[in-house]
Amino acid sequence: MTTELPVPSEESARSLLPPGSRIFVAGHRGLVGSAVARRLADDGHEVLTRGRDRLDLRDAARTETFLREARPDAVVLAAAKVGGIMANSTYPVQFLEDNLRIQLSVIAAAHAAGTRRLLFLGSSCIYPRLAAQPIREESLLTGELEPTNEAYALAKIAGIVQIQSYRRQYGRSYISAMPTNLYGPGDNFDLETSHVLPALIRRFHEAQRDAVPEVTLWGSGSPRREFLHVDDLAAACVRLLEVYDGDEPINIGCGEDLTIRELAETVAEVTGYRGRVGWDASKPDGTPRKLLDVTRLTSLGFAPRIPLREGIARTYAWWLGQLPPSV
Ligand SMILES: NC(=O)c1ccc[n+]([C@@H]2O[C@H](COP(=O)([O-])OP(=O)(O)OC[C@H]3O[C@@H](n4cnc5c(N)ncnc54)[C@H](OP(=O)(O)O)[C@@H]3O)[C@@H](O)[C@H]2O)c1
């Protein structure tokens, strides 16, 4: 069975997201939100933002007031409580409740304010732990979730169902997309809460700087993962807003994966680290493999442009530029 979608026309793109649209990017200071905001502005749209200091998106009443007054044509929901394995397993309550609250509040407020388009961003961790690879959108809810991020995944699954419900009950043109692991400028390099790629960049950078002979990494190094540069993700999000108006979530990835060991070798090379790399197999690996099937996305006219090694080098250069001179 094929999951390809009919190729959309440029005319439909103009009707779903007219040129010069007003778009509220929720979470514009984050990795994803900042990239989406840059891309929308580059494409000539008007980007609306509101920092968490002025609007906590868990507050449904204030979020609705804001959207009723701002009257955007579209909303990109890139605000969320996000983190790696350690943060997810330490704070499951916040990962469940903050995400449910943000989604309930923003999606309902967009509907109440008459917002025509909304893109909800989930994550590839919504799929069953042992889903057939590459993971197709149809595998949602067909098996058990990865226990280390179950609370987060269930909140995101509720968001997908919320989007589908607004479509069915109120005819809203709201859509969901499920990105793979992302990286790029704006990433979180705090070792307590970061994802694997920025954590590796930081570990190898510091080891190279301090001439540490060995770096020991969590897990066996054998899980396979896929990584997409956030500028490619932003281009995919804009493409979906322009051409996609369907019930099913759309996977966003590059269609290729590698082992964490291969990833570590690439990061070591980019950062110039020449020491040994050890693996602590007593620490959890997480899902053995996670590669998204991107047939639907590809059929909608999207292809990633930034190769992994180049993307890592660009991200490393960006992070170095953020560091105080002595670090
Ligand atoms: N990063 C990835 O690898 C990845 C992969 C797949 C999917 N995604 C999805 O992409 C979305 C964004 O992720 P990200 O990596 O960009 O996360 P991020 O860098 O942590 O950014 C999250 C943003 O949400 C904002 N936020 C959080 N709670 C808020 C609240 N209560 N009120 C207002 N704003 C709030 C944060 O504001 P502050 O700046 O004030 O903290 C931040 O700007 C998430 O839905 C995530 O599931 C990310």
GROMACS .gro file of C-alpha atoms and ligand atoms in nm:
model
  375
    1MET     CA    1   0.000   0.000   0.000
    2THR     CA    2   0.137   0.340  -0.093
    3THR     CA    3   0.105   0.645   0.129
    4GLU     CA    4   0.178   0.892  -0.150
    5LEU     CA    5  -0.047   1.197  -0.168
    6PRO     CA    6  -0.164   1.377  -0.483
    7VAL     CA    7   0.085   1.647  -0.592
    8PRO     CA    8  -0.067   1.984  -0.489
    9SER     CA    9  -0.093   2.274  -0.730
   10GLU     CA   10   0.066   2.617  -0.673
   11GLU     CA   11  -0.289   2.759  -0.682
   12SER     CA   12  -0.386   2.550  -0.378
   13ALA     CA   13  -0.070   2.673  -0.203
   14ARG     CA   14  -0.183   3.033  -0.246
   15SER     CA   15  -0.530   2.960  -0.108
   16LEU     CA   16  -0.412   2.769   0.204
   17LEU     CA   17  -0.142   3.021   0.296
   18PRO     CA   18  -0.179   3.341   0.093
   19PRO     CA   19   0.134   3.555   0.040
   20GLY     CA   20   0.187   3.806   0.322
   21SER     CA   21  -0.012   3.604   0.581
   22ARG     CA   22  -0.001   3.702   0.951
   23ILE     CA   23   0.134   3.402   1.140
   24PHE     CA   24   0.167   3.357   1.516
   25VAL     CA   25   0.468   3.137   1.596
   26ALA     CA   26   0.418   2.997   1.947
   27GLY     CA   27   0.758   2.912   2.099
   28HIS     CA   28   0.955   3.150   1.873
   29ARG     CA   29   1.260   3.147   2.104
   30GLY     CA   30   1.298   2.770   2.077
   31LEU     CA   31   1.497   2.561   1.829
   32VAL     CA   32   1.199   2.495   1.602
   33GLY     CA   33   1.002   2.815   1.654
   34SER     CA   34   1.301   3.039   1.580
   35ALA     CA   35   1.379   2.853   1.257
   36VAL     CA   36   1.014   2.857   1.145
   37ALA     CA   37   0.987   3.229   1.225
   38ARG     CA   38   1.304   3.302   1.021
   39ARG     CA   39   1.176   3.103   0.727
   40LEU     CA   40   0.828   3.259   0.729
   41ALA     CA   41   0.979   3.609   0.744
   42ASP     CA   42   1.218   3.524   0.458
   43ASP     CA   43   0.914   3.409   0.257
   44GLY     CA   44   0.749   3.750   0.307
   45HIS     CA   45   0.496   3.660   0.578
   46GLU     CA   46   0.428   3.873   0.884
   47VAL     CA   47   0.545   3.688   1.195
   48LEU     CA   48   0.374   3.752   1.529
   49THR     CA   49   0.547   3.647   1.852
   50ARG     CA   50   0.482   3.669   2.224
   51GLY     CA   51   0.742   3.546   2.475
   52ARG     CA   52   0.655   3.324   2.770
   53ASP     CA   53   0.733   3.617   3.004
   54ARG     CA   54   0.430   3.799   2.859
   55LEU     CA   55   0.203   3.505   2.775
   56ASP     CA   56   0.216   3.165   2.943
   57LEU     CA   57   0.047   2.947   2.684
   58ARG     CA   58  -0.082   2.712   2.955
   59ASP     CA   59  -0.319   2.995   3.048
   60ALA     CA   60  -0.621   2.928   2.824
   61ALA     CA   61  -0.810   3.252   2.895
   62ARG     CA   62  -0.512   3.481   2.829
   63THR     CA   63  -0.413   3.283   2.519
   64GLU     CA   64  -0.764   3.323   2.377
   65THR     CA   65  -0.766   3.697   2.450
   66PHE     CA   66  -0.428   3.732   2.276
   67LEU     CA   67  -0.537   3.544   1.963
   68ARG     CA   68  -0.873   3.725   1.942
   69GLU     CA   69  -0.688   4.057   1.948
   70ALA     CA   70  -0.395   3.955   1.725
   71ARG     CA   71  -0.622   3.781   1.467
   72PRO     CA   72  -0.350   3.583   1.288
   73ASP     CA   73  -0.428   3.397   0.964
   74ALA     CA   74  -0.230   3.098   1.090
   75VAL     CA   75  -0.066   2.960   1.403
   76VAL     CA   76   0.244   2.740   1.424
   77LEU     CA   77   0.240   2.558   1.758
   78ALA     CA   78   0.610   2.506   1.835
   79ALA     CA   79   0.583   2.581   2.209
   80ALA     CA   80   0.627   2.273   2.426
   81LYS     CA   81   0.811   2.125   2.719
   82VAL     CA   82   1.091   1.939   2.541
   83GLY     CA   83   1.395   1.740   2.659
   84GLY     CA   84   1.611   1.430   2.630
   85ILE     CA   85   1.585   1.090   2.804
   86MET     CA   86   1.707   1.218   3.141
   87ALA     CA   87   1.469   1.514   3.160
   88ASN     CA   88   1.177   1.301   3.037
   89SER     CA   89   1.232   1.031   3.297
   90THR     CA   90   1.290   1.282   3.581
   91TYR     CA   91   0.993   1.513   3.513
   92PRO     CA   92   0.713   1.304   3.356
   93VAL     CA   93   0.446   1.516   3.528
   94GLN     CA   94   0.567   1.837   3.360
   95PHE     CA   95   0.613   1.663   3.025
   96LEU     CA   96   0.254   1.538   3.037
   97GLU     CA   97   0.076   1.832   3.196
   98ASP     CA   98   0.257   2.132   3.043
   99ASN     CA   99   0.223   1.988   2.695
  100LEU     CA  100  -0.145   1.898   2.737
  101ARG     CA  101  -0.219   2.244   2.877
  102ILE     CA  102  -0.032   2.431   2.601
  103GLN     CA  103  -0.206   2.228   2.329
  104LEU     CA  104  -0.554   2.255   2.480
  105SER     CA  105  -0.514   2.624   2.528
  106VAL     CA  106  -0.357   2.721   2.192
  107ILE     CA  107  -0.566   2.498   1.963
  108ALA     CA  108  -0.897   2.587   2.132
  109ALA     CA  109  -0.805   2.958   2.135
  110ALA     CA  110  -0.716   2.952   1.763
  111HIS     CA  111  -1.056   2.801   1.688
  112ALA     CA  112  -1.235   3.055   1.909
  113ALA     CA  113  -1.046   3.341   1.741
  114GLY     CA  114  -1.136   3.213   1.393
  115THR     CA  115  -0.775   3.131   1.293
  116ARG     CA  116  -0.793   2.959   0.952
  117ARG     CA  117  -0.474   2.750   0.959
  118LEU     CA  118  -0.280   2.584   1.240
  119LEU     CA  119   0.019   2.352   1.233
  120PHE     CA  120   0.071   2.140   1.544
  121LEU     CA  121   0.418   1.994   1.593
  122GLY     CA  122   0.441   1.655   1.758
  123SER     CA  123   0.737   1.424   1.763
  124SER     CA  124   0.847   1.087   1.627
  125CYS     CA  125   0.831   0.945   1.983
  126ILE     CA  126   0.452   0.913   1.942
  127TYR     CA  127   0.507   0.592   1.746
  128PRO     CA  128   0.523   0.245   1.905
  129ARG     CA  129   0.865   0.146   2.041
  130LEU     CA  130   0.890  -0.148   1.805
  131ALA     CA  131   0.710   0.001   1.503
  132ALA     CA  132   0.813  -0.142   1.165
  133GLN     CA  133   1.091   0.068   1.011
  134PRO     CA  134   1.086   0.310   0.842
  135ILE     CA  135   0.792   0.427   1.053
  136ARG     CA  136   0.480   0.511   0.857
  137GLU     CA  137   0.214   0.747   0.987
  138GLU     CA  138  -0.033   0.455   0.993
  139SER     CA  139   0.158   0.285   1.275
  140LEU     CA  140   0.029   0.539   1.529
  141LEU     CA  141  -0.145   0.362   1.822
  142THR     CA  142  -0.061   0.011   1.699
  143GLY     CA  143   0.173  -0.088   1.986
  144GLU     CA  144   0.339   0.000   2.316
  145LEU     CA  145   0.526   0.328   2.353
  146GLU     CA  146   0.886   0.369   2.464
  147PRO     CA  147   0.855   0.386   2.846
  148THR     CA  148   1.128   0.651   2.893
  149ASN     CA  149   0.915   0.921   2.723
  150GLU     CA  150   0.564   0.781   2.752
  151ALA     CA  151   0.418   1.086   2.930
  152TYR     CA  152   0.546   1.322   2.658
  153ALA     CA  153   0.434   1.090   2.379
  154LEU     CA  154   0.082   1.055   2.520
  155ALA     CA  155   0.046   1.434   2.545
  156LYS     CA  156   0.153   1.467   2.180
  157ILE     CA  157  -0.087   1.189   2.071
  158ALA     CA  158  -0.369   1.378   2.247
  159GLY     CA  159  -0.268   1.684   2.041
  160ILE     CA  160  -0.301   1.490   1.715
  161VAL     CA  161  -0.648   1.370   1.815
  162GLN     CA  162  -0.741   1.726   1.916
  163ILE     CA  163  -0.640   1.852   1.570
  164GLN     CA  164  -0.836   1.573   1.399
  165SER     CA  165  -1.139   1.649   1.617
  166TYR     CA  166  -1.140   2.019   1.524
  167ARG     CA  167  -1.121   1.915   1.159
  168ARG     CA  168  -1.410   1.670   1.186
  169GLN     CA  169  -1.640   1.866   1.417
  170TYR     CA  170  -1.574   2.223   1.301
  171GLY     CA  171  -1.418   2.179   0.955
  172ARG     CA  172  -1.099   2.354   1.061
  173SER     CA  173  -0.794   2.335   0.828
  174TYR     CA  174  -0.567   2.240   1.116
  175ILE     CA  175  -0.285   1.991   1.057
  176SER     CA  176  -0.017   1.795   1.247
  177ALA     CA  177   0.343   1.714   1.162
  178MET     CA  178   0.579   1.473   1.336
  179PRO     CA  179   0.943   1.575   1.305
  180THR     CA  180   1.234   1.338   1.357
  181ASN     CA  181   1.527   1.439   1.582
  182LEU     CA  182   1.623   1.796   1.503
  183TYR     CA  183   1.938   1.998   1.552
  184GLY     CA  184   2.079   2.335   1.451
  185PRO     CA  185   2.132   2.693   1.566
  186GLY     CA  186   1.924   2.769   1.876
  187ASP     CA  187   1.967   2.415   2.013
  188ASN     CA  188   1.989   2.348   2.387
  189PHE     CA  189   2.347   2.262   2.496
  190ASP     CA  190   2.270   2.217   2.868
  191LEU     CA  191   2.390   1.862   2.946
  192GLU     CA  192   2.106   1.806   3.198
  193THR     CA  193   1.827   1.866   2.947
  194SER     CA  194   1.974   1.850   2.596
  195HIS     CA  195   1.915   1.601   2.316
  196VAL     CA  196   2.190   1.367   2.199
  197LEU     CA  197   2.346   1.576   1.921
  198PRO     CA  198   2.412   1.905   2.108
  199ALA     CA  199   2.519   1.697   2.411
  200LEU     CA  200   2.778   1.518   2.194
  201ILE     CA  201   2.901   1.846   2.046
  202ARG     CA  202   2.952   1.989   2.395
  203ARG     CA  203   3.112   1.675   2.541
  204PHE     CA  204   3.363   1.644   2.255
  205HIS     CA  205   3.434   2.017   2.244
  206GLU     CA  206   3.516   2.020   2.617
  207ALA     CA  207   3.718   1.698   2.596
  208GLN     CA  208   3.921   1.837   2.305
  209ARG     CA  209   3.972   2.171   2.487
  210ASP     CA  210   4.086   1.996   2.810
  211ALA     CA  211   4.285   1.719   2.630
  212VAL     CA  212   4.076   1.447   2.805
  213PRO     CA  213   4.202   1.102   2.689
  214GLU     CA  214   3.863   0.926   2.690
  215VAL     CA  215   3.497   1.030   2.665
  216THR     CA  216   3.241   0.779   2.795
  217LEU     CA  217   2.897   0.804   2.642
  218TRP     CA  218   2.561   0.668   2.761
  219GLY     CA  219   2.433   0.339   2.618
  220SER     CA  220   2.580   0.092   2.372
  221GLY     CA  221   2.609   0.324   2.071
  222SER     CA  222   2.409   0.080   1.859
  223PRO     CA  223   2.066   0.248   1.839
  224ARG     CA  224   1.997   0.400   1.499
  225ARG     CA  225   1.864   0.755   1.472
  226GLU     CA  226   1.774   1.007   1.206
  227PHE     CA  227   1.865   1.378   1.229
  228LEU     CA  228   1.727   1.672   1.036
  229HIS     CA  229   1.865   2.025   1.035
  230VAL     CA  230   1.609   2.266   1.176
  231ASP     CA  231   1.626   2.492   0.868
  232ASP     CA  232   1.514   2.194   0.659
  233LEU     CA  233   1.237   2.130   0.914
  234ALA     CA  234   1.126   2.493   0.885
  235ALA     CA  235   1.108   2.464   0.506
  236ALA     CA  236   0.898   2.148   0.544
  237CYS     CA  237   0.660   2.320   0.790
  238VAL     CA  238   0.601   2.609   0.550
  239ARG     CA  239   0.546   2.366   0.265
  240LEU     CA  240   0.283   2.179   0.469
  241LEU     CA  241   0.104   2.502   0.561
  242GLU     CA  242   0.096   2.590   0.190
  243VAL     CA  243  -0.020   2.261   0.044
  244TYR     CA  244  -0.148   2.012   0.301
  245ASP     CA  245  -0.498   1.998   0.445
  246GLY     CA  246  -0.556   1.640   0.560
  247ASP     CA  247  -0.648   1.450   0.879
  248GLU     CA  248  -0.336   1.239   0.906
  249PRO     CA  249  -0.014   1.364   1.064
  250ILE     CA  250   0.280   1.402   0.824
  251ASN     CA  251   0.626   1.273   0.916
  252ILE     CA  252   0.912   1.519   0.869
  253GLY     CA  253   1.256   1.363   0.831
  254CYS     CA  254   1.540   1.313   0.587
  255GLY     CA  255   1.477   0.942   0.527
  256GLU     CA  256   1.825   0.826   0.639
  257ASP     CA  257   1.956   0.709   0.977
  258LEU     CA  258   2.292   0.617   1.135
  259THR     CA  259   2.408   0.458   1.462
  260ILE     CA  260   2.477   0.676   1.765
  261ARG     CA  261   2.835   0.544   1.741
  262GLU     CA  262   2.866   0.676   1.383
  263LEU     CA  263   2.713   1.003   1.495
  264ALA     CA  264   2.964   1.030   1.781
  265GLU     CA  265   3.252   0.965   1.539
  266THR     CA  266   3.126   1.241   1.309
  267VAL     CA  267   3.090   1.489   1.598
  268ALA     CA  268   3.437   1.397   1.732
  269GLU     CA  269   3.581   1.463   1.385
  270VAL     CA  270   3.401   1.797   1.347
  271THR     CA  271   3.512   1.919   1.691
  272GLY     CA  272   3.868   1.792   1.642
  273TYR     CA  273   3.859   1.544   1.935
  274ARG     CA  274   4.126   1.272   1.890
  275GLY     CA  275   4.086   1.073   2.217
  276ARG     CA  276   3.907   0.741   2.280
  277VAL     CA  277   3.529   0.701   2.291
  278GLY     CA  278   3.393   0.455   2.552
  279TRP     CA  279   3.034   0.330   2.594
  280ASP     CA  280   2.853   0.271   2.925
  281ALA     CA  281   2.610  -0.004   2.826
  282SER     CA  282   2.450  -0.005   3.174
  283LYS     CA  283   2.272   0.321   3.077
  284PRO     CA  284   1.945   0.304   2.876
  285ASP     CA  285   1.959   0.306   2.496
  286GLY     CA  286   1.598   0.404   2.431
  287THR     CA  287   1.421   0.281   2.119
  288PRO     CA  288   1.650   0.054   1.911
  289ARG     CA  289   1.576   0.226   1.581
  290LYS     CA  290   1.380   0.530   1.475
  291LEU     CA  291   1.363   0.621   1.110
  292LEU     CA  292   1.058   0.793   0.969
  293ASP     CA  293   0.897   0.699   0.640
  294VAL     CA  294   0.882   1.032   0.455
  295THR     CA  295   0.691   0.915   0.146
  296ARG     CA  296   0.399   1.149   0.218
  297LEU     CA  297   0.619   1.452   0.278
  298THR     CA  298   0.826   1.381  -0.033
  299SER     CA  299   0.512   1.350  -0.242
  300LEU     CA  300   0.409   1.699  -0.124
  301GLY     CA  301   0.721   1.841  -0.289
  302PHE     CA  302   0.974   1.862  -0.004
  303ALA     CA  303   1.337   1.744  -0.002
  304PRO     CA  304   1.597   1.827   0.267
  305ARG     CA  305   1.903   2.027   0.156
  306ILE     CA  306   2.155   2.020   0.443
  307PRO     CA  307   2.379   1.707   0.467
  308LEU     CA  308   2.440   1.587   0.828
  309ARG     CA  309   2.814   1.654   0.850
  310GLU     CA  310   2.774   2.005   0.710
  311GLY     CA  311   2.479   2.070   0.942
  312ILE     CA  312   2.681   1.956   1.246
  313ALA     CA  313   2.975   2.178   1.146
  314ARG     CA  314   2.740   2.477   1.107
  315THR     CA  315   2.576   2.407   1.444
  316TYR     CA  316   2.916   2.372   1.614
  317ALA     CA  317   3.029   2.704   1.463
  318TRP     CA  318   2.705   2.870   1.580
  319TRP     CA  319   2.749   2.738   1.935
  320LEU     CA  320   3.114   2.846   1.950
  321GLY     CA  321   2.996   3.193   1.854
  322GLN     CA  322   2.761   3.195   2.156
  323LEU     CA  323   3.030   3.101   2.409
  324PRO     CA  324   3.213   3.351   2.624
  325PRO     CA  325   3.579   3.373   2.505
  326SER     CA  326   3.727   3.150   2.782
  327VAL     CA  327   3.493   2.846   2.741
  328LIG     N1  328   1.406   1.944   1.913
  328LIG     C1  329   1.376   1.831   1.852
  328LIG     O1  330   1.461   1.749   1.821
  328LIG     C2  331   1.234   1.801   1.817
  328LIG     C3  332   1.209   1.682   1.748
  328LIG     C4  333   1.079   1.652   1.714
  328LIG     C5  334   0.977   1.738   1.747
  328LIG     N2  335   1.003   1.853   1.811
  328LIG     C6  336   0.888   1.937   1.847
  328LIG     O2  337   0.905   2.072   1.811
  328LIG     C7  338   0.841   2.154   1.908
  328LIG     C8  339   0.942   2.258   1.957
  328LIG     O3  340   1.057   2.195   2.008
  328LIG     P1  341   1.195   2.272   2.031
  328LIG     O4  342   1.301   2.172   2.017
  328LIG     O5  343   1.196   2.396   1.950
  328LIG     O6  344   1.184   2.309   2.187
  328LIG     P2  345   1.254   2.428   2.266
  328LIG     O7  346   1.378   2.471   2.196
  328LIG     O8  347   1.260   2.384   2.407
  328LIG     O9  348   1.149   2.546   2.251
  328LIG     C9  349   1.025   2.538   2.312
  328LIG    C10  350   0.965   2.677   2.315
  328LIG    O10  351   0.839   2.666   2.382
  328LIG    C11  352   0.828   2.774   2.473
  328LIG     N3  353   0.742   2.737   2.584
  328LIG    C12  354   0.748   2.628   2.664
  328LIG     N4  355   0.652   2.632   2.757
  328LIG    C13  356   0.582   2.747   2.734
  328LIG    C14  357   0.472   2.808   2.797
  328LIG     N5  358   0.411   2.751   2.902
  328LIG     N6  359   0.427   2.926   2.749
  328LIG    C15  360   0.488   2.985   2.644
  328LIG     N7  361   0.591   2.932   2.579
  328LIG    C16  362   0.639   2.814   2.624
  328LIG    C17  363   0.970   2.796   2.522
  328LIG    O11  364   0.977   2.925   2.577
  328LIG     P3  365   1.109   2.975   2.656
  328LIG    O12  366   1.205   3.013   2.548
  328LIG    O13  367   1.062   3.090   2.736
  328LIG    O14  368   1.154   2.857   2.739
  328LIG    C18  369   1.048   2.778   2.393
  328LIG    O15  370   1.051   2.899   2.318
  328LIG    C19  371   0.792   2.062   2.018
  328LIG    O16  372   0.655   2.038   1.999
  328LIG    C20  373   0.867   1.936   1.997
  328LIG    O17  374   0.793   1.823   2.034
  328LIG    C21  375   1.129   1.889   1.847
   0.00000   0.00000   0.00000
